[in-house]
Every structure is written in C-alpha cells, then in structure tokens.
C-alpha cells in the first residue's frame, strides 16, 4: 500500500518542529528541549534502533556544568567550519574550546564568534591541549588523513568532514588507526541524521517502492565554484576544491554525500565503476573536472548512476531511488507511486460524466505515445519540517553525546570508508578511463 | 422599493428540498463507491464533495421548478 502524506518514524515529526533561528542562550535552551524530545523518540523508534549512530542520542543532554561539558576543537574555519560553529554554539553540553586555521583572517573571524576559545595556526599544537576531548576536521581533503591519524594518536575523538580521505590507502590507514584507538569517530554525512532520509529509508525497507533496481543521483550547479580571494596568490589555498593537489573536486566534495546514501540504502558497497569526466566549460586554469558521469555496479545487478556539473542548475540536486512500485526523491522529500492511489469514487464518477460530455470522438490516433515524464506532484515524505537542520546539528549532538558516553560507533567508520572509497574509485575511473574495482582486501 | 417577505413555511419547504438533494447526492456517492470499488469511508471523507453535488442538484431543480412555474403562469394567463 502506498502511504499518504507521511509522518516521521515514530512521531519524529513533532520533535523536528522547533525554532532553529534563535541563537545564544535561548537557542541553546531550544536545542536542549529538542534533544530531550529526540532522546524519547530515538528510544522508541524501531528504525532508529537499527541505526547505531543514533544510539548516543537516546541519552539526554547533560546539565550545563563545566565539568560535564565536552570540550571540542575545530580545525578549518572556512565555510563549513563556520556552519559547525553555529551549530555547536547552540548544542548543550558542548564547549568549543579551540579553533585552528593556518589562514589568519579565517581564524580571527572564527575567534570573534566564540568566546574564550584558544586560537592555533598549527593543528599539532591544538592537539597538545590536555583537556580537549575531540576535534572536528573541516579542512581541505588532502589534510584529513594526517589530521585524523594525529588526533587518534593524541587520544582525541574525531569528527571528520566528508569525504574521508584523499586516497584509498589513506582511508585504510584511518580505519586501521580507528580500530585500535577506542575513540569515537564520526564522518560529516549529515543525511544519516536527516529525518527526511530516515523516512525514505523506512519506505524502502517496508517495500513501498519494491526492490531497489536503480539509484540515480545528481548534483548540478551553475557557477565557477570559486571563493572570492583577496589576492591571486591565495587562489590555490582558498579554492582548493579546484586543484588535484588538494581534492578530487566534484566527486569528493559533492558526490560523496549521495554515494553514502546509495551505499546506506542498498546495504552494500559497489563492486566496480566506470566513468567519464572533463573540463568542458570552466576553462579557467582549474585542474579538476567541471562535469563528471560515473556508473557504479552493485551486487544483484543494481546500478547507481551519478552525474554532476557546474554549468547548469535547472535540475539542482537529487537522489532518485527507483523500484518497480515507485520512486523516492529523497532530497525533495517526495514519493511517486507507479500506480497512484485511485481518486474517490464520486470524483471518478464526475470525471467520467465530464469526459462523456466534453471529450472529442477519436477517429484516428497515434500508434505510439512518447514515454514523457509523468506530471505528478507525488506525496510528501514528511510533514513540514521546521527544524531548519539538514541533520548537521543532530549529528554534532550525537558526536558530543558519544564522547560523553564513551561509545564508539564502528558503523560510522564503515559508512565513511564505503563512501570515501566509492568516490575515489570514480575519480580514478575517469582519470584512467578504465573500469575500477572495489579494492580487494580493504578492511574496516 | 418593495420588501420581499419569505415565509417560514417557504423556508422550511426549501430546506426539505435541499435535504432531498443531499440524500440524492449520498445515494450517488454510494453508487460510485460500488461502481468504482473504492472505500466506504469515502462516505465521510468526501462529504464536502457530496454537499457540493447536492448544491448542483438543488440549482438544477430550481431551474426545473422555475420553468414549471413560468409555464403554469403562462397557461393561467391564457385560460384566465
């Protein structure tokens, strides 16, 4: 049966209706109330109970006593880092004790937002703070592995922004270091905490769309993807997403989100992939592709088709999970049934009378009707979600709680490795123009 | 300007006619549920549509009644 307008798993809907716009103490109080409600829901939802990364949220946030606070340091105070600051300032039981960035204007701007935080330009010096519980890494991709390894060595818990690492070998090194560390690790894939994606997963698990036969994901933008720079000499440093020395561009910075969702929903990692990429529009000295197309092969003949470009944004971004009974557009939060539920009988009767009066009598017609996209609005996956949180705020609260509880979540590393390796396979396939297989012997 | 007085008897009669229209619309709804094999709960969930159909019936009936009244009036004038 196709559900009508959905509710979040086990009443999460009511929990998500909170005002996220308030800041400071009021915002922290709102977030505390929100997390308390979330703890109740997380303890009662069958679906959430199956998702280990939600388990720390079952514990209510602690009081504001200084001794109970989790002290975190943030490295990388750029766009993403600043978003983390906004969320952490509202997260109860968390103290942002240190900020680190080797670009001083960013560091100073960050320090101006966080009262009492210590500033560092060298990450290793930040790790020397003995009372620091964990670090959040929001730096260019090529620095993730070194920082994760250093942090584990220093006994710190780690929240690392996606994608996990710059090479598959580095992914393996992080997984190995994590295994022996007994520390909490979390990856910045906030869709794992998004109520809309939870609802989508619930529908997939309940068989609403049938067996997943294909996932199509895309992320389209129209812009050169450059940050404004005060001096041309800072281009590579501030626009690192465009240069191979630092990143794998669209694959690691955008595709990793959707590949994580694909792996999560399919419950598997890809077996192999092929793909093409090129720079066909933004020929401005960048080294990384401005359009990518990759096809991933999964067990049971399922394919995930991913494409991304930054020269047309009409379709925006989406993850389309397809099955014989329906399609879910998770980003838009809508379900499209292949056979929509019938209209009420009286409406059907009125329509049939209307057709009898006004329809023309066909004398001859087309023998072929084009399979154009069906013009249907579908059904909303969740009711109005007023949280203003795409999952990032919840994920940071989960990280803080996991540290407080001393509760590492190995499944989080699995998600991080699967998506991280996936996108690196895609990048290699495009660069070397060959089919790339999942690395044999990769161990999480 | 002459005031129009509608007697309570007349109002009651119109209400009875509308009630009959509602009943007729409900019967149409029952027929459509059987014909299109939909759910019986639609008798309640589509009540707004039923009332709208009843209004249509009432207007159609008013047209018929108006035509009958005009015909009667014309005949009365012709014979009288």
Coordinates of C-alpha atoms in Angstrom, one line a residue, chain A residues 55-317:
Chain A
X55 CA 22.1 5.4 19.8
X56 CA 24.1 8.3 21.6
X57 CA 21.0 10.5 21.0
X58 CA 19.0 8.2 23.3
X59 CA 20.9 9.8 26.2
X60 CA 19.5 13.2 27.2
X61 CA 21.9 16.1 27.1
X62 CA 23.6 16.7 30.5
X63 CA 23.4 19.8 32.6
X64 CA 25.5 22.9 31.7
X65 CA 28.0 22.3 34.5
X66 CA 31.5 23.0 33.2
X67 CA 32.7 19.5 34.3
X68 CA 30.0 17.8 32.2
X69 CA 30.9 19.7 29.0
X70 CA 32.5 18.1 26.1
X71 CA 35.4 20.3 25.0
X72 CA 36.0 20.3 21.3
X73 CA 38.5 21.9 18.9
X74 CA 37.7 22.9 15.3
X75 CA 40.3 22.9 12.6
X76 CA 39.4 24.7 9.4
X77 CA 37.3 27.8 10.0
X78 CA 36.1 28.2 6.4
X79 CA 32.5 27.9 5.2
X80 CA 31.8 24.5 6.6
X81 CA 33.7 25.2 9.8
X82 CA 31.6 28.3 10.4
X83 CA 28.5 26.3 10.0
X84 CA 29.8 23.9 12.6
X85 CA 30.4 26.8 14.9
X86 CA 26.8 28.0 14.5
X87 CA 25.5 24.6 15.4
X88 CA 28.0 23.9 18.3
X89 CA 27.1 27.3 19.9
X90 CA 23.6 26.0 20.3
X91 CA 24.4 22.5 21.3
X92 CA 24.0 21.9 25.0
X93 CA 26.9 20.3 26.9
X94 CA 29.5 21.3 24.3
X95 CA 32.3 23.9 24.7
X96 CA 34.2 25.0 21.6
X97 CA 37.5 25.4 23.4
X98 CA 39.9 25.8 20.4
X99 CA 39.9 26.9 16.8
X100 CA 42.7 26.3 14.4
X101 CA 43.4 27.6 10.9
X102 CA 46.6 28.5 9.1
X103 CA 44.8 31.3 7.2
X104 CA 44.8 34.1 9.8
X105 CA 41.7 36.1 8.6
X106 CA 39.5 33.0 8.9
X107 CA 40.9 32.2 12.3
X108 CA 40.4 35.7 13.7
X109 CA 36.8 35.8 12.3
X110 CA 36.1 32.5 14.0
X111 CA 37.6 33.6 17.3
X112 CA 35.4 36.7 17.2
X113 CA 32.4 34.4 17.2
X114 CA 33.4 32.0 20.0
X115 CA 34.0 33.4 23.5
X116 CA 37.0 32.1 25.3
X117 CA 38.3 29.8 22.5
X118 CA 42.1 29.5 22.1
X119 CA 43.4 30.1 18.6
X120 CA 46.0 28.0 16.8
X121 CA 47.7 28.1 13.5
X122 CA 49.2 24.6 13.9
X123 CA 46.9 21.6 14.4
X124 CA 49.5 19.7 16.4
X125 CA 49.7 22.4 19.0
X126 CA 46.0 22.3 19.4
X127 CA 46.2 18.6 20.0
X128 CA 48.6 19.3 22.8
X129 CA 45.7 20.8 24.9
X130 CA 45.3 18.1 27.5
X131 CA 41.7 18.9 28.3
X132 CA 40.5 18.8 24.7
X133 CA 38.1 15.8 24.2
X134 CA 37.7 15.8 20.5
X135 CA 38.4 17.6 17.2
X136 CA 36.4 18.5 14.2
X137 CA 38.2 18.5 11.0
X138 CA 36.9 20.7 8.3
X139 CA 40.0 21.3 6.2
X140 CA 40.9 20.5 2.5
X141 CA 40.6 16.8 1.7
X142 CA 44.3 16.2 1.4
X143 CA 44.8 17.0 5.1
X144 CA 42.1 14.8 6.5
X145 CA 44.2 11.6 6.9
X146 CA 47.2 13.2 8.6
X147 CA 44.9 15.1 11.0
X148 CA 42.8 12.0 11.8
X149 CA 45.9 9.9 12.5
X150 CA 47.5 12.6 14.6
X151 CA 44.2 13.1 16.6
X152 CA 43.8 9.4 17.2
X153 CA 47.5 9.2 18.3
X154 CA 46.8 12.1 20.7
X155 CA 43.9 10.2 22.2
X156 CA 41.3 12.6 20.8
X157 CA 37.8 11.8 19.4
X158 CA 37.4 12.8 15.8
X159 CA 34.6 14.3 13.7
X160 CA 35.9 14.5 10.1
X161 CA 34.2 16.2 7.3
X162 CA 33.4 14.3 4.2
X163 CA 35.0 12.9 2.1
X164 CA 37.1 10.6 4.4
X165 CA 40.5 10.9 2.7
X166 CA 42.4 11.8 -0.4
X167 CA 43.5 8.3 -1.4
X168 CA 42.2 4.8 -0.8
X169 CA 45.3 3.9 1.1
X170 CA 44.7 6.8 3.5
X171 CA 41.1 5.6 4.0
X172 CA 42.6 2.2 5.1
X173 CA 45.1 3.9 7.4
X174 CA 42.3 5.9 9.1
X175 CA 40.2 2.7 9.5
X176 CA 43.2 0.9 10.9
X177 CA 44.1 3.7 13.4
X178 CA 40.4 3.9 14.5
X179 CA 40.2 0.2 15.1
X180 CA 42.9 0.3 17.7
X181 CA 42.0 3.7 19.2
X182 CA 38.8 3.0 21.1
X183 CA 37.8 6.6 20.3
X184 CA 34.7 8.0 18.8
X185 CA 34.8 8.7 15.1
X186 CA 32.1 10.4 13.1
X187 CA 32.0 11.5 9.4
X188 CA 30.2 14.6 8.2
X189 CA 27.5 12.8 6.2
X190 CA 24.6 14.6 7.8
X191 CA 22.0 12.8 5.7
X192 CA 22.4 9.9 8.1
X193 CA 20.7 12.1 10.7
X194 CA 18.2 13.7 8.4
X195 CA 14.5 13.0 9.2
X196 CA 13.6 13.0 5.5
X197 CA 16.2 10.5 4.6
X198 CA 15.1 8.3 7.6
X199 CA 11.6 8.4 6.3
X200 CA 12.8 7.5 2.8
X201 CA 14.8 4.5 4.2
X202 CA 11.7 3.5 6.2
X203 CA 9.7 3.4 3.0
X204 CA 12.4 1.4 1.2
X205 CA 12.6 -1.1 4.0
X206 CA 8.8 -1.5 4.1
X207 CA 8.8 -2.4 0.4
X208 CA 6.8 0.7 -0.7
X209 CA 8.8 1.0 -3.9
X210 CA 9.7 -2.7 -4.2
X211 CA 13.2 -3.9 -4.8
X212 CA 15.6 -1.0 -5.5
X213 CA 16.5 -1.5 -9.2
X214 CA 18.4 1.7 -9.7
X215 CA 19.6 4.8 -7.9
X216 CA 20.2 7.9 -9.9
X217 CA 21.9 10.8 -8.2
X218 CA 22.9 14.2 -9.5
X219 CA 24.2 17.5 -8.2
X220 CA 24.0 20.4 -10.7
X221 CA 25.1 24.0 -10.1
X222 CA 25.8 26.9 -12.3
X223 CA 28.8 28.8 -11.2
X224 CA 32.6 28.6 -11.3
X225 CA 32.7 27.2 -7.7
X226 CA 35.4 29.7 -6.7
X227 CA 35.5 31.6 -3.4
X228 CA 36.4 35.3 -3.6
X229 CA 40.1 35.8 -2.8
X230 CA 41.8 38.9 -1.6
X231 CA 45.0 38.2 -3.6
X232 CA 45.6 35.9 -6.6
X233 CA 48.4 34.2 -4.7
X234 CA 45.8 32.7 -2.4
X235 CA 43.9 31.1 -5.2
X236 CA 45.1 27.5 -4.7
X237 CA 44.8 27.8 -1.0
X238 CA 41.3 29.1 -0.8
X239 CA 39.9 27.5 -3.9
X240 CA 41.5 24.1 -3.1
X241 CA 38.4 22.3 -4.4
X242 CA 39.6 23.1 -8.0
X243 CA 43.1 21.6 -7.7
X244 CA 44.1 18.0 -7.8
X245 CA 46.9 18.6 -5.2
X246 CA 44.2 19.1 -2.6
X247 CA 41.0 17.4 -3.6
X248 CA 39.1 15.3 -6.2
X249 CA 36.6 18.1 -6.9
X250 CA 33.0 17.2 -7.6
X251 CA 33.5 13.6 -6.6
X252 CA 34.8 14.1 -3.1
X253 CA 33.1 17.4 -2.3
X254 CA 29.6 16.7 -3.6
X255 CA 29.2 13.1 -4.9
X256 CA 30.4 11.6 -1.6
X257 CA 27.1 12.7 0.1
X258 CA 24.9 10.9 -2.4
X259 CA 27.2 7.8 -2.7
X260 CA 26.9 7.5 1.1
X261 CA 23.1 7.5 0.7
X262 CA 23.3 4.9 -2.1
X263 CA 25.5 2.6 -0.1
X264 CA 23.4 3.0 3.0
X265 CA 20.1 2.3 1.2
X266 CA 21.5 -0.6 -0.8
X267 CA 23.3 -2.0 2.3
X268 CA 26.4 -2.6 0.2
X269 CA 29.4 -1.0 -1.4
X270 CA 29.9 -1.0 -5.2
X271 CA 31.8 -3.8 -7.0
X272 CA 33.2 -1.6 -9.7
X273 CA 32.6 1.6 -11.6
X274 CA 33.3 3.3 -14.9
X275 CA 33.0 6.9 -15.8
X276 CA 34.0 10.0 -17.8
X277 CA 34.8 13.5 -16.7
X278 CA 36.1 16.6 -18.4
X279 CA 36.5 20.3 -18.1
X280 CA 34.2 21.5 -20.9
X281 CA 33.1 24.9 -19.7
X282 CA 35.1 26.5 -16.9
X283 CA 38.5 26.6 -18.6
X284 CA 40.0 28.9 -16.1
X285 CA 43.1 27.1 -15.1
X286 CA 41.4 24.6 -12.8
X287 CA 42.7 21.1 -12.7
X288 CA 39.6 19.2 -11.6
X289 CA 36.6 18.3 -13.8
X290 CA 33.6 20.6 -14.1
X291 CA 31.4 17.7 -15.2
X292 CA 31.5 14.1 -14.1
X293 CA 29.5 11.0 -15.0
X294 CA 30.1 7.7 -13.2
X295 CA 28.2 4.4 -13.2
X296 CA 28.6 2.1 -10.2
X297 CA 27.9 -1.6 -10.3
X298 CA 26.4 -3.1 -7.1
X299 CA 25.6 -6.7 -6.2
X300 CA 22.4 -8.1 -7.9
X301 CA 22.9 -6.1 -11.0
X302 CA 21.8 -2.8 -9.4
X303 CA 23.4 0.3 -10.7
X304 CA 24.0 3.8 -9.2
X305 CA 24.3 6.5 -11.8
X306 CA 25.9 9.7 -10.7
X307 CA 26.5 12.9 -12.5
X308 CA 27.5 16.4 -11.5
X309 CA 28.1 19.6 -13.4
X310 CA 28.6 23.2 -12.6
X311 CA 27.3 24.8 -15.9
X312 CA 23.5 24.3 -15.5
X313 CA 21.5 24.2 -12.3
X314 CA 18.0 23.5 -13.7
X315 CA 17.7 20.1 -12.0
X316 CA 19.6 21.0 -8.9
X317 CA 20.5 18.0 -6.8

